[in-house]
mmCIF file of C-alpha atoms and ligand atoms in Angstrom:
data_model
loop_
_atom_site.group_PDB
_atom_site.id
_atom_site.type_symbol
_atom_site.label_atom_id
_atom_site.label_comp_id
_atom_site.label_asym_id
_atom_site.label_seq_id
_atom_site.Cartn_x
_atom_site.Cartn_y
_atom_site.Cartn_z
ATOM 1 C CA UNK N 11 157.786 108.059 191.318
ATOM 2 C CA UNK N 12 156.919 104.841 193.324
ATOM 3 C CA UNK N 13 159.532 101.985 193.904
ATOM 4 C CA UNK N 14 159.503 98.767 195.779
ATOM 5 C CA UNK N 15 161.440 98.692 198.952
ATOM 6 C CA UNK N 16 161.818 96.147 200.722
ATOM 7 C CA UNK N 17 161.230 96.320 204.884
ATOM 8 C CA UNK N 18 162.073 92.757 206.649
ATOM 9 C CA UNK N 19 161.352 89.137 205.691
ATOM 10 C CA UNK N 20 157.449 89.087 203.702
ATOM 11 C CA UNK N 21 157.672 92.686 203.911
ATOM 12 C CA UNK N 22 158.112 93.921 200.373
ATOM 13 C CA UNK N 23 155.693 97.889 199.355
ATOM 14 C CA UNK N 24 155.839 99.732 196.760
ATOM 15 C CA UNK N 25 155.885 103.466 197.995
ATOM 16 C CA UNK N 26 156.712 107.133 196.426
ATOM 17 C CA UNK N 27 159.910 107.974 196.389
ATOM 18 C CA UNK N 28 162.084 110.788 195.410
ATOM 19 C CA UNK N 29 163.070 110.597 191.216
ATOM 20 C CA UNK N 30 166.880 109.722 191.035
ATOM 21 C CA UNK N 31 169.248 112.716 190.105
ATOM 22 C CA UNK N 32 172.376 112.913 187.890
ATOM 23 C CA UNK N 33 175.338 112.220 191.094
ATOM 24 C CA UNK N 34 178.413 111.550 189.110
ATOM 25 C CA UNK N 35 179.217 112.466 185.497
ATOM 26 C CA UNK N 36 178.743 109.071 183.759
ATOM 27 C CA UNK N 37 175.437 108.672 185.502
ATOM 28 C CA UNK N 38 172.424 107.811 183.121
ATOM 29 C CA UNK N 39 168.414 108.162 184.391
ATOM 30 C CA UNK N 40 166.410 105.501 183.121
ATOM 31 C CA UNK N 41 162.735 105.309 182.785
ATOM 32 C CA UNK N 42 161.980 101.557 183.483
ATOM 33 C CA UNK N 43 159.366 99.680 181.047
ATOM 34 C CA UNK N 44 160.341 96.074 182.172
ATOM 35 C CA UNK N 45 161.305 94.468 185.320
ATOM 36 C CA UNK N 46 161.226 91.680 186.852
ATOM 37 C CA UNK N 47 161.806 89.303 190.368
ATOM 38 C CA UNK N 48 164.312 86.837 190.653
ATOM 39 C CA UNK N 49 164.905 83.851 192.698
ATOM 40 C CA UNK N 50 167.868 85.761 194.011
ATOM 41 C CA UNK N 51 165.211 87.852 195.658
ATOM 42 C CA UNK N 52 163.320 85.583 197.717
ATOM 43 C CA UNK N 53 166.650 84.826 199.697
ATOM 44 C CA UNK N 54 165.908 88.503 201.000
ATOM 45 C CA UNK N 55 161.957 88.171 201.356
ATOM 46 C CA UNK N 56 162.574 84.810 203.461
ATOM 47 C CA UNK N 57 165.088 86.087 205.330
ATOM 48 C CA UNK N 58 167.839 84.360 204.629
ATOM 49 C CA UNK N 59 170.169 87.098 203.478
ATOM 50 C CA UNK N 60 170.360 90.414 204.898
ATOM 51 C CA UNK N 61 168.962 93.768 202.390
ATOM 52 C CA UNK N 62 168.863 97.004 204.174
ATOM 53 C CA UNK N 63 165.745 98.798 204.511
ATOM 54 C CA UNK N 64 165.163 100.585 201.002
ATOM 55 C CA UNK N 65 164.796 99.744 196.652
ATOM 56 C CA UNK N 66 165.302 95.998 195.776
ATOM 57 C CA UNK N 67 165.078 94.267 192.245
ATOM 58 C CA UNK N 68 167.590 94.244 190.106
ATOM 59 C CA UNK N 69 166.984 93.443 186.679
ATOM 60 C CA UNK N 70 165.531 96.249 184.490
ATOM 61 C CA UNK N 71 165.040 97.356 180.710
ATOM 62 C CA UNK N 72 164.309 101.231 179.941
ATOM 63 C CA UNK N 73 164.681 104.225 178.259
ATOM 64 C CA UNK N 74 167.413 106.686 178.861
ATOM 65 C CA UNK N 75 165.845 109.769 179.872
ATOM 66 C CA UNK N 76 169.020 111.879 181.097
ATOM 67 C CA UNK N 77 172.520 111.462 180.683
ATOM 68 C CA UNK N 78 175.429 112.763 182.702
ATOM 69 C CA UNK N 79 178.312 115.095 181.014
ATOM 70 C CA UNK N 80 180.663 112.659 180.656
ATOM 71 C CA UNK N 81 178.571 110.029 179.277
ATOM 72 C CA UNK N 82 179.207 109.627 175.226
ATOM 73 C CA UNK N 83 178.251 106.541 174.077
ATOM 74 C CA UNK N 84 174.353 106.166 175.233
ATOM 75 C CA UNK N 85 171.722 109.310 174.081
ATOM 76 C CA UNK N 86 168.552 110.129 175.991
ATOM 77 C CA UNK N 87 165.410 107.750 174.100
ATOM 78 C CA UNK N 88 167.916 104.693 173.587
ATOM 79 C CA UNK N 89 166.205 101.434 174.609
ATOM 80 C CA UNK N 90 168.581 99.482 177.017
ATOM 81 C CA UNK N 91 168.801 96.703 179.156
ATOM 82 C CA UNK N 92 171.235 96.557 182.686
ATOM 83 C CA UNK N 93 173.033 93.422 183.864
ATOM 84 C CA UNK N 94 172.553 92.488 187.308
ATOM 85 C CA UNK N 95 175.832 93.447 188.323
ATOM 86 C CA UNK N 96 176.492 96.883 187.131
ATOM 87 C CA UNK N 97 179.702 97.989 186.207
ATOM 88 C CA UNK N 98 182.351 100.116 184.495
ATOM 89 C CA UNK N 99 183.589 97.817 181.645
ATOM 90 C CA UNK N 100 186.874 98.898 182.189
ATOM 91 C CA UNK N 101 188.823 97.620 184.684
ATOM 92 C CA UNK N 102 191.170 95.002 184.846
ATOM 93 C CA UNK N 103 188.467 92.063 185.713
ATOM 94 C CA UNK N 104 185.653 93.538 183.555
ATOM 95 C CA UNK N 105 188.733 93.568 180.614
ATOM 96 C CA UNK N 106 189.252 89.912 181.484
ATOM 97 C CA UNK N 107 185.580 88.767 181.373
ATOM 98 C CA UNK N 108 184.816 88.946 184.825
ATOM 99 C CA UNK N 109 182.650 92.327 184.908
ATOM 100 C CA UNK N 110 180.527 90.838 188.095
ATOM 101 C CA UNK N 111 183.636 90.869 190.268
ATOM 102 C CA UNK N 112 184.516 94.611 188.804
ATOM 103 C CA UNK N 113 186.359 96.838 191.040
ATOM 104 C CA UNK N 114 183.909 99.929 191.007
ATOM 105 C CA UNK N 115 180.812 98.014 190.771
ATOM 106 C CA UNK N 116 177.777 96.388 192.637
ATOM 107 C CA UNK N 117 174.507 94.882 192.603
ATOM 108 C CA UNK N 118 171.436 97.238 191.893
ATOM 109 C CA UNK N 119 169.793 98.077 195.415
ATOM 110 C CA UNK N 120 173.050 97.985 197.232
ATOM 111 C CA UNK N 121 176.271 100.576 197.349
ATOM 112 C CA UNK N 122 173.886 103.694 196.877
ATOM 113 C CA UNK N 123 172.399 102.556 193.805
ATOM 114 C CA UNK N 124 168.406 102.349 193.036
ATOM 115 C CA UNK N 125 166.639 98.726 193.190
ATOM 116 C CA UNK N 126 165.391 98.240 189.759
ATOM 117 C CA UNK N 127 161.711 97.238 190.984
ATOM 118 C CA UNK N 128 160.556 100.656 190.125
ATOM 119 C CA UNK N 129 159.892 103.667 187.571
ATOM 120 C CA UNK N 130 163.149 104.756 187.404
ATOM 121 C CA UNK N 131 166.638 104.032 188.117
ATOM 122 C CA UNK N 132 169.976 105.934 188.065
ATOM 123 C CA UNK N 133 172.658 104.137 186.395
ATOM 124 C CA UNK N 134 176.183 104.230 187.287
ATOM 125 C CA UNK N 135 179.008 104.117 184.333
ATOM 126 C CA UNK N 136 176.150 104.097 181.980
ATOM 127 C CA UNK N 137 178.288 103.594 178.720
ATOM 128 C CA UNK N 138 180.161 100.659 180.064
ATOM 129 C CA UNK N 139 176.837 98.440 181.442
ATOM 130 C CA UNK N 140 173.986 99.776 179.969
ATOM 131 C CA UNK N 141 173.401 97.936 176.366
ATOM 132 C CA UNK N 142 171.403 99.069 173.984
ATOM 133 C CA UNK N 143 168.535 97.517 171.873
ATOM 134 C CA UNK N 144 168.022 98.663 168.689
ATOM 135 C CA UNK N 145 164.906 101.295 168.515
ATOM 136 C CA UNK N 146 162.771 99.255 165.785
ATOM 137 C CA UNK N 147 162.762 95.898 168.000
ATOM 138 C CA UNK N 148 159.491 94.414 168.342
ATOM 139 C CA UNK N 149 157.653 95.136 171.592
ATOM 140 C CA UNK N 150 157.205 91.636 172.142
ATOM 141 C CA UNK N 151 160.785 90.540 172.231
ATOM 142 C CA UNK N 152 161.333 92.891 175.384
ATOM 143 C CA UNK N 153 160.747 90.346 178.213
ATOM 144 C CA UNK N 154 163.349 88.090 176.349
ATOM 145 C CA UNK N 155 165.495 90.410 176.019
ATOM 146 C CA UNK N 156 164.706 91.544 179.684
ATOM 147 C CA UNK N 157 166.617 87.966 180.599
ATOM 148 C CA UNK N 158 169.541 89.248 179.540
ATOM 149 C CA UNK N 159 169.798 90.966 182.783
ATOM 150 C CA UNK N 160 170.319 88.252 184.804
ATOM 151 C CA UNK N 161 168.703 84.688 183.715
ATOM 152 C CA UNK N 162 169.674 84.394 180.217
ATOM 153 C CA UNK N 163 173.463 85.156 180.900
ATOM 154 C CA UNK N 164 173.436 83.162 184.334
ATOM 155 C CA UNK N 165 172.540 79.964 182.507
ATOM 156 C CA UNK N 166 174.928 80.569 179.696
ATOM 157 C CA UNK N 167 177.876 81.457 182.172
ATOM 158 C CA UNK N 168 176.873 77.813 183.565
ATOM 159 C CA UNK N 169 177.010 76.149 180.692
ATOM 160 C CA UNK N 170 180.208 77.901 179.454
ATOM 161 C CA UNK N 171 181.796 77.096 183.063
ATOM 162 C CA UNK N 172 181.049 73.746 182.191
ATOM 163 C CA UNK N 173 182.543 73.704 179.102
ATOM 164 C CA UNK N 174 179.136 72.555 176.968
ATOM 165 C CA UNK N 175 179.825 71.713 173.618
ATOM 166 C CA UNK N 176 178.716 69.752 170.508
ATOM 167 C CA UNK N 177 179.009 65.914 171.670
ATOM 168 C CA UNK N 178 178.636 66.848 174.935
ATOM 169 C CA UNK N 179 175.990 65.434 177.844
ATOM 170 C CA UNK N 180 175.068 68.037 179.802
ATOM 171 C CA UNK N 181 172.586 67.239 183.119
ATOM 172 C CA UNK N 182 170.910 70.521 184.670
ATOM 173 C CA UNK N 183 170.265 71.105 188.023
ATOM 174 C CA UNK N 184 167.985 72.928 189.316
ATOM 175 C CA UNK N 185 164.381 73.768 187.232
ATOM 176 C CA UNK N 186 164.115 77.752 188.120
ATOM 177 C CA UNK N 187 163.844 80.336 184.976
ATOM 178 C CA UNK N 188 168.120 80.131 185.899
ATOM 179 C CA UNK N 189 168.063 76.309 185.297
ATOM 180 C CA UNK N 190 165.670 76.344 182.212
ATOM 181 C CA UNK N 191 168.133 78.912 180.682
ATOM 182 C CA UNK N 192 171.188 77.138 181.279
ATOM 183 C CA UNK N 193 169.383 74.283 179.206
ATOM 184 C CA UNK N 194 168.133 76.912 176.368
ATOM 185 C CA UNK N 195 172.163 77.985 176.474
ATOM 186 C CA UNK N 196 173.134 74.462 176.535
ATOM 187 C CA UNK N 197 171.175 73.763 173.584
ATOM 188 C CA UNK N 198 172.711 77.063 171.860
ATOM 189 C CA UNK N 199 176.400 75.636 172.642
ATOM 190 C CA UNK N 200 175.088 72.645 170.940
ATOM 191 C CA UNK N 201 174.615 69.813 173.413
ATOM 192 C CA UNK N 202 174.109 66.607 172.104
ATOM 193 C CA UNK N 203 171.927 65.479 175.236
ATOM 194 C CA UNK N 204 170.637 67.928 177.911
ATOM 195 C CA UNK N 205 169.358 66.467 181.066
ATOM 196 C CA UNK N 206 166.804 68.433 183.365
ATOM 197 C CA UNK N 207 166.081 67.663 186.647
ATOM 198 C CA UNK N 208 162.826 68.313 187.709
ATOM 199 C CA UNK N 209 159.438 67.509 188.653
ATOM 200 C CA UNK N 210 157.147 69.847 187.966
ATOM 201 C CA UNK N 211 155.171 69.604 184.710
ATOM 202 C CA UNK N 212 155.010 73.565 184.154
ATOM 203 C CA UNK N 213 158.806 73.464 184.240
ATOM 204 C CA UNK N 214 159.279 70.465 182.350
ATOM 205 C CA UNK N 215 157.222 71.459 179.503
ATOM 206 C CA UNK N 216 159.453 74.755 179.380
ATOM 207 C CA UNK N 217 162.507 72.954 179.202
ATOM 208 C CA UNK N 218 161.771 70.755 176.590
ATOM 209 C CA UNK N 219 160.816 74.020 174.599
ATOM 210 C CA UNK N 220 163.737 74.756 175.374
ATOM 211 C CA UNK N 221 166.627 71.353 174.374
ATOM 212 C CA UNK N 222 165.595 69.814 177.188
ATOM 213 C CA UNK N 223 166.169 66.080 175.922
ATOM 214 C CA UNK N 224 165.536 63.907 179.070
ATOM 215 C CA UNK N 225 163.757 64.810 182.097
ATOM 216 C CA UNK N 226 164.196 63.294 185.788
ATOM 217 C CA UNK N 227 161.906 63.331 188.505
ATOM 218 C CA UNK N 228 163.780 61.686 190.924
ATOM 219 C CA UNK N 229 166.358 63.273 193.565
ATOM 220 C CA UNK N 230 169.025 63.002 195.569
ATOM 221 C CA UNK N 231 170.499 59.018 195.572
ATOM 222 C CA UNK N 232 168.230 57.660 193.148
ATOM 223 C CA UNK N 233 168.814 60.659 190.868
ATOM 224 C CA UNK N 234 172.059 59.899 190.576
ATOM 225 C CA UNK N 235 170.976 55.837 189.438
ATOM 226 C CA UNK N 236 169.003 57.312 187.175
ATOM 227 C CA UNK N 237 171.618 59.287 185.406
ATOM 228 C CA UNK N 238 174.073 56.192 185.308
ATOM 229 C CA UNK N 239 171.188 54.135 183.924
ATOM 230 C CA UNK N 240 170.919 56.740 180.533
ATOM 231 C CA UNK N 241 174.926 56.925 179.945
ATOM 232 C CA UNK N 242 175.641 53.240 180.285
ATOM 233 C CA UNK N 243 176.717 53.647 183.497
ATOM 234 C CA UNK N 244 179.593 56.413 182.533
ATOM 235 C CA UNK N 245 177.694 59.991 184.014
ATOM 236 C CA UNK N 246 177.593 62.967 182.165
ATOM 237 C CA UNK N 247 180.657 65.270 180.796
ATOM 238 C CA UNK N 248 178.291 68.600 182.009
ATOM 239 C CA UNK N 249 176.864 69.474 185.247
ATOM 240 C CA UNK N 250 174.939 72.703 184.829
ATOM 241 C CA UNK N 251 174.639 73.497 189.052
ATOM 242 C CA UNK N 252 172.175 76.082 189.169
ATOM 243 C CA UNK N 253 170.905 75.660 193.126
ATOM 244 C CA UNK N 254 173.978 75.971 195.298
ATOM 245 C CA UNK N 255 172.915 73.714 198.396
ATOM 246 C CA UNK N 256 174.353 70.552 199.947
ATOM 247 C CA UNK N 257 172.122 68.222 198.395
ATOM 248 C CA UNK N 258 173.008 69.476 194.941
ATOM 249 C CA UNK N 259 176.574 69.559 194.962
ATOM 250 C CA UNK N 260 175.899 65.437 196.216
ATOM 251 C CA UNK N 261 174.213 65.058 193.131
ATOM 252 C CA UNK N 262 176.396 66.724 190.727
ATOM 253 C CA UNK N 263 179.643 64.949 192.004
ATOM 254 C CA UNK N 264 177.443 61.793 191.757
ATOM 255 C CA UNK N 265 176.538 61.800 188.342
ATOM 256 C CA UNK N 266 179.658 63.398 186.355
ATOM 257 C CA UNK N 267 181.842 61.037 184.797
ATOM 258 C CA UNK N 268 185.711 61.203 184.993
ATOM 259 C CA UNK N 269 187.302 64.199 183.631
ATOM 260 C CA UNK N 270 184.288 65.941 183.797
ATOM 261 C CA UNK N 271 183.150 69.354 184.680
ATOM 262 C CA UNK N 272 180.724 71.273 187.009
ATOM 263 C CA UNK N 273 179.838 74.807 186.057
ATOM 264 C CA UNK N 274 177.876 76.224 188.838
ATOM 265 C CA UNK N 275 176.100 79.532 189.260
ATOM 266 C CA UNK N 276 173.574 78.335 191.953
ATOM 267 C CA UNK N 277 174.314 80.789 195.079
ATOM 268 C CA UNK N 278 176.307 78.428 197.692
ATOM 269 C CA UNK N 279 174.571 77.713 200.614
ATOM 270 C CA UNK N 280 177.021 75.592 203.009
ATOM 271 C CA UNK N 281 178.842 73.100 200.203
ATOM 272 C CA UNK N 282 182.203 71.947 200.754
ATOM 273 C CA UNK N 283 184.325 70.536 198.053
ATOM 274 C CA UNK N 284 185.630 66.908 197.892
ATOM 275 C CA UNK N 285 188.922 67.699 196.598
ATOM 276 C CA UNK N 286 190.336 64.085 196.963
ATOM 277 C CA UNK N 287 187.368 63.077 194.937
ATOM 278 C CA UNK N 288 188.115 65.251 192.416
ATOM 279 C CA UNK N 289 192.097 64.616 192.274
ATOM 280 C CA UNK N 290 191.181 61.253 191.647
ATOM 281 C CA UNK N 291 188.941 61.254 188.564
ATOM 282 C CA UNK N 292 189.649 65.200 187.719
ATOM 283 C CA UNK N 293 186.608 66.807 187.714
ATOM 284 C CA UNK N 294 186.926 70.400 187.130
ATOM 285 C CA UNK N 295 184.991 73.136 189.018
ATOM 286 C CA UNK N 296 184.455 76.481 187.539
ATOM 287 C CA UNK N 297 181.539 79.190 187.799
ATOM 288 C CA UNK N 298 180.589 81.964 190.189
ATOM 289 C CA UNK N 299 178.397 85.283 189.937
ATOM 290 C CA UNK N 300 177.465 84.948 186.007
ATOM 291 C CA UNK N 301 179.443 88.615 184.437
ATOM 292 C CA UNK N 302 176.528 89.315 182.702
ATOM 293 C CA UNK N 303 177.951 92.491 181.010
ATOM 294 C CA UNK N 304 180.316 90.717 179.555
ATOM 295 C CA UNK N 305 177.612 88.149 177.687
ATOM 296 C CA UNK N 306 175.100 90.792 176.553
ATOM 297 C CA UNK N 307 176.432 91.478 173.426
ATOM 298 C CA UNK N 308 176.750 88.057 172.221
ATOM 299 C CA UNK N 309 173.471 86.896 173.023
ATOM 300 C CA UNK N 310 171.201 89.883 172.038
ATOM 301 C CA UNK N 311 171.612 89.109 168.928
ATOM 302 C CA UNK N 312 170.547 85.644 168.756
ATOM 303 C CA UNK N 313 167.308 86.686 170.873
ATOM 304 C CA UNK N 314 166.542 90.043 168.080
ATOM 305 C CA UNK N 315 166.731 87.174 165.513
ATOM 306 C CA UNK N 316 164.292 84.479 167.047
ATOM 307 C CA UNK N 317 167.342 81.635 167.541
ATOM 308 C CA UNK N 318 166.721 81.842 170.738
ATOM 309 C CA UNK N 319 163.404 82.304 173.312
ATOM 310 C CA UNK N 320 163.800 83.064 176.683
ATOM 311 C CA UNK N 321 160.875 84.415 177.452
ATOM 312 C CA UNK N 322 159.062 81.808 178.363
ATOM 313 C CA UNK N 323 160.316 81.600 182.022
ATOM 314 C CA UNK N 324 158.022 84.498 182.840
ATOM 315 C CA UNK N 325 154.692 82.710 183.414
ATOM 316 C CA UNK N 326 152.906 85.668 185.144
ATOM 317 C CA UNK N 327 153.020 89.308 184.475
ATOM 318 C CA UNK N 328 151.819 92.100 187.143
ATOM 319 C CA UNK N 329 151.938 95.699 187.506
ATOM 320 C CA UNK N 330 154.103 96.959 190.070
ATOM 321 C CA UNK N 331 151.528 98.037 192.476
ATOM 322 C CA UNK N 332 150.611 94.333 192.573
ATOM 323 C CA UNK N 333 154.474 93.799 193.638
ATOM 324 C CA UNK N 334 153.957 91.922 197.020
ATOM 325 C CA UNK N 335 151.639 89.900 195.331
ATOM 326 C CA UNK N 336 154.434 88.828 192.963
ATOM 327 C CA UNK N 337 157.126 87.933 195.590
ATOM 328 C CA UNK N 338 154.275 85.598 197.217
ATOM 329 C CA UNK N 339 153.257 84.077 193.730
ATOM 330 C CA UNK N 340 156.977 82.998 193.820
ATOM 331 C CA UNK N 341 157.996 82.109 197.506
ATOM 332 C CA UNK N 342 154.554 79.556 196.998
ATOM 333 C CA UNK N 343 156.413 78.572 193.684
ATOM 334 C CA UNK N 344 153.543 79.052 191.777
ATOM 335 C CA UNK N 345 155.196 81.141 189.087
ATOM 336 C CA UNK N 346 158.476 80.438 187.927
ATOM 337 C CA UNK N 347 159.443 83.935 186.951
ATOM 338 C CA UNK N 348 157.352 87.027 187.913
ATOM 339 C CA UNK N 349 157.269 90.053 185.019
ATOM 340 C CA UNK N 350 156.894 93.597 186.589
ATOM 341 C CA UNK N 351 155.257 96.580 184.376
ATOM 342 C CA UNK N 352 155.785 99.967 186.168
HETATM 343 ZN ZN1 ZN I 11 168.318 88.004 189.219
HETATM 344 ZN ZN1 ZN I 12 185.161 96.987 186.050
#
């Protein structure tokens, strides 16, 4: 079977590789039919976080072509998609919602598990994370439901970290398919008014698909004028923080309002928090690595019904010979979200 492996910073092939084998009991095989490369990924393929030589990716739907012994739930020919985080659904942290921070569980492409850039995978705990979509689904819903991997539940766990509801402002930072999700789930929580930042007109146009019902161009400082400008000066209840540097955090403790809160799922690159700031007007800060596992259920069914679209964060589709291709497309930000078809 061939796989992409990644070598060193730009240095992404796809190779042969040996087809994954039953290891423990509640192992599953899966054929993958969709994949796909996240912004997660170009931290690797810019070399700013360390992956060992070997399979990357790791956001996959497929079919179950083997299962393990001990595996009951899950039959060879179901449909299903993986959260980024796999895990065993039953722990103590995976019991109380936080399946990314599970005790016997990882990221795909690390801890002796297969990347999911590739034709097949082997699956660890396969009952507890691997969800299944029902067999008569259209074909065309699979890339949305593909976001349920990763994108789809990140921006939800922002939004819910922020505690979006009806009547509630929310501002979004951050315009990648992560950021344009977290205004698609902000929308679905039913946010009264859903800020985006950005400044590109390919994103913008997706977010406004998507609730999107302000857009700002501006950043840093005069972002933050900008947002007192539309809430009479107040800020906003939400701050959806879907980057995780420096310059974002400044913005998001700029423009929420007293007694707001942040939910933030951007990866943090060197932020400290101004806790005497937020003693003083008690802003709240909650988020982390999104427990994806833990979301799927809820919000497959609102993508099998059409109520909500995620799909459209995937502006180019290649095969996965074309891989390297794809990782340049998006390190030159000219695709938003790259769609891989083994
Ligand atoms: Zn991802
Ligand atoms: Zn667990």
């Amino acid at each position: 079977m061939r796989a992409g492996i990644f070598y060193k910073k730009g240095d992404i092939r796809v190779e042969e590789v040996p087809d994954p084998k039953i290891i423990d009991p509640t192992d599953a095989i899966i054929r993958i039919t969709y994949s796909c490369i996240c912004g997660s990924d170009l931290w690797y393929y810019r070399g700013l976080s360390k992956h060992e030589t070997g399979r990357i990716g790791h956001e996959m739907l497929g079919i179950v072509e083997e299962v393990g012994d001990e595996v009951k739930k899950l039959k060879v020919g179901d449909i299903v998609v993986a959260p980024f985080a796999w895990c065993d659904m039953s722990c103590p942290a995976c019991k109380n919602g936080i399946s990314s921070a599970c005790w016997h569980g990882g990221l795909w492409g690390m801890n002796h598990t297969d990347g999911c850039q590739g034709e097949k995978a082997r699956a660890p705990f396969a009952d507890g994370c691997l969800f299944v979509i029902p067999k008569k689904t259209d074909k065309a819903l699979m890339p949305a439901l593909l976001t349920l991997s990763d994108v789809m539940c990140t921006g939800h766990h922002a939004a819910v970290s922020a505690g979006v509801s009806k009547e509630k402002t929310v501002a979004v930072i951050g315009d990648g398919a992560v950021g344009l999700c977290a205004v698609l789930a902000s929308k679905r929580l039913g946010a009264k008014r859903i800020i985006l930042m950005s400044r590109h007109q390919k994103r913008t146009d997706v977010g406004k698909k998507f609730g999107a019902t302000d857009i700002i161009s501006e950043r840093g400082e005069k972002s933050v004028i900008k947002i007192k400008e539309l809430t009479d000066g107040i800020g906003v209840d939400c701050i959806l923080e879907c980057v995780g540097t420096k310059s974002s955090w400044e913005m998001a403790f700029g423009m929420i309002r007293a007694g707001g809160k942040i939910g933030y799922v951007g990866v943090p690159h060197d932020v400290e928090l101004p806790i005497p700031d937020m003693f003083r007007r008690n802003i709240g800060v909650n988020g982390g690595v999104a427990p994806a596992a833990n979301y799927i259920s809820e919000l497959m069914p609102d993508i099998l019904s059409g109520k909500i679209d995620p799909s459209p964060v995937f502006d180019l589709t290649i095969p996965l010979d074309k891989l390297p291709d794809g990782y340049k497309a998006m390190d030159e930000h000219k695709a938003i979200k790259v769609l891989v078809r083994p």
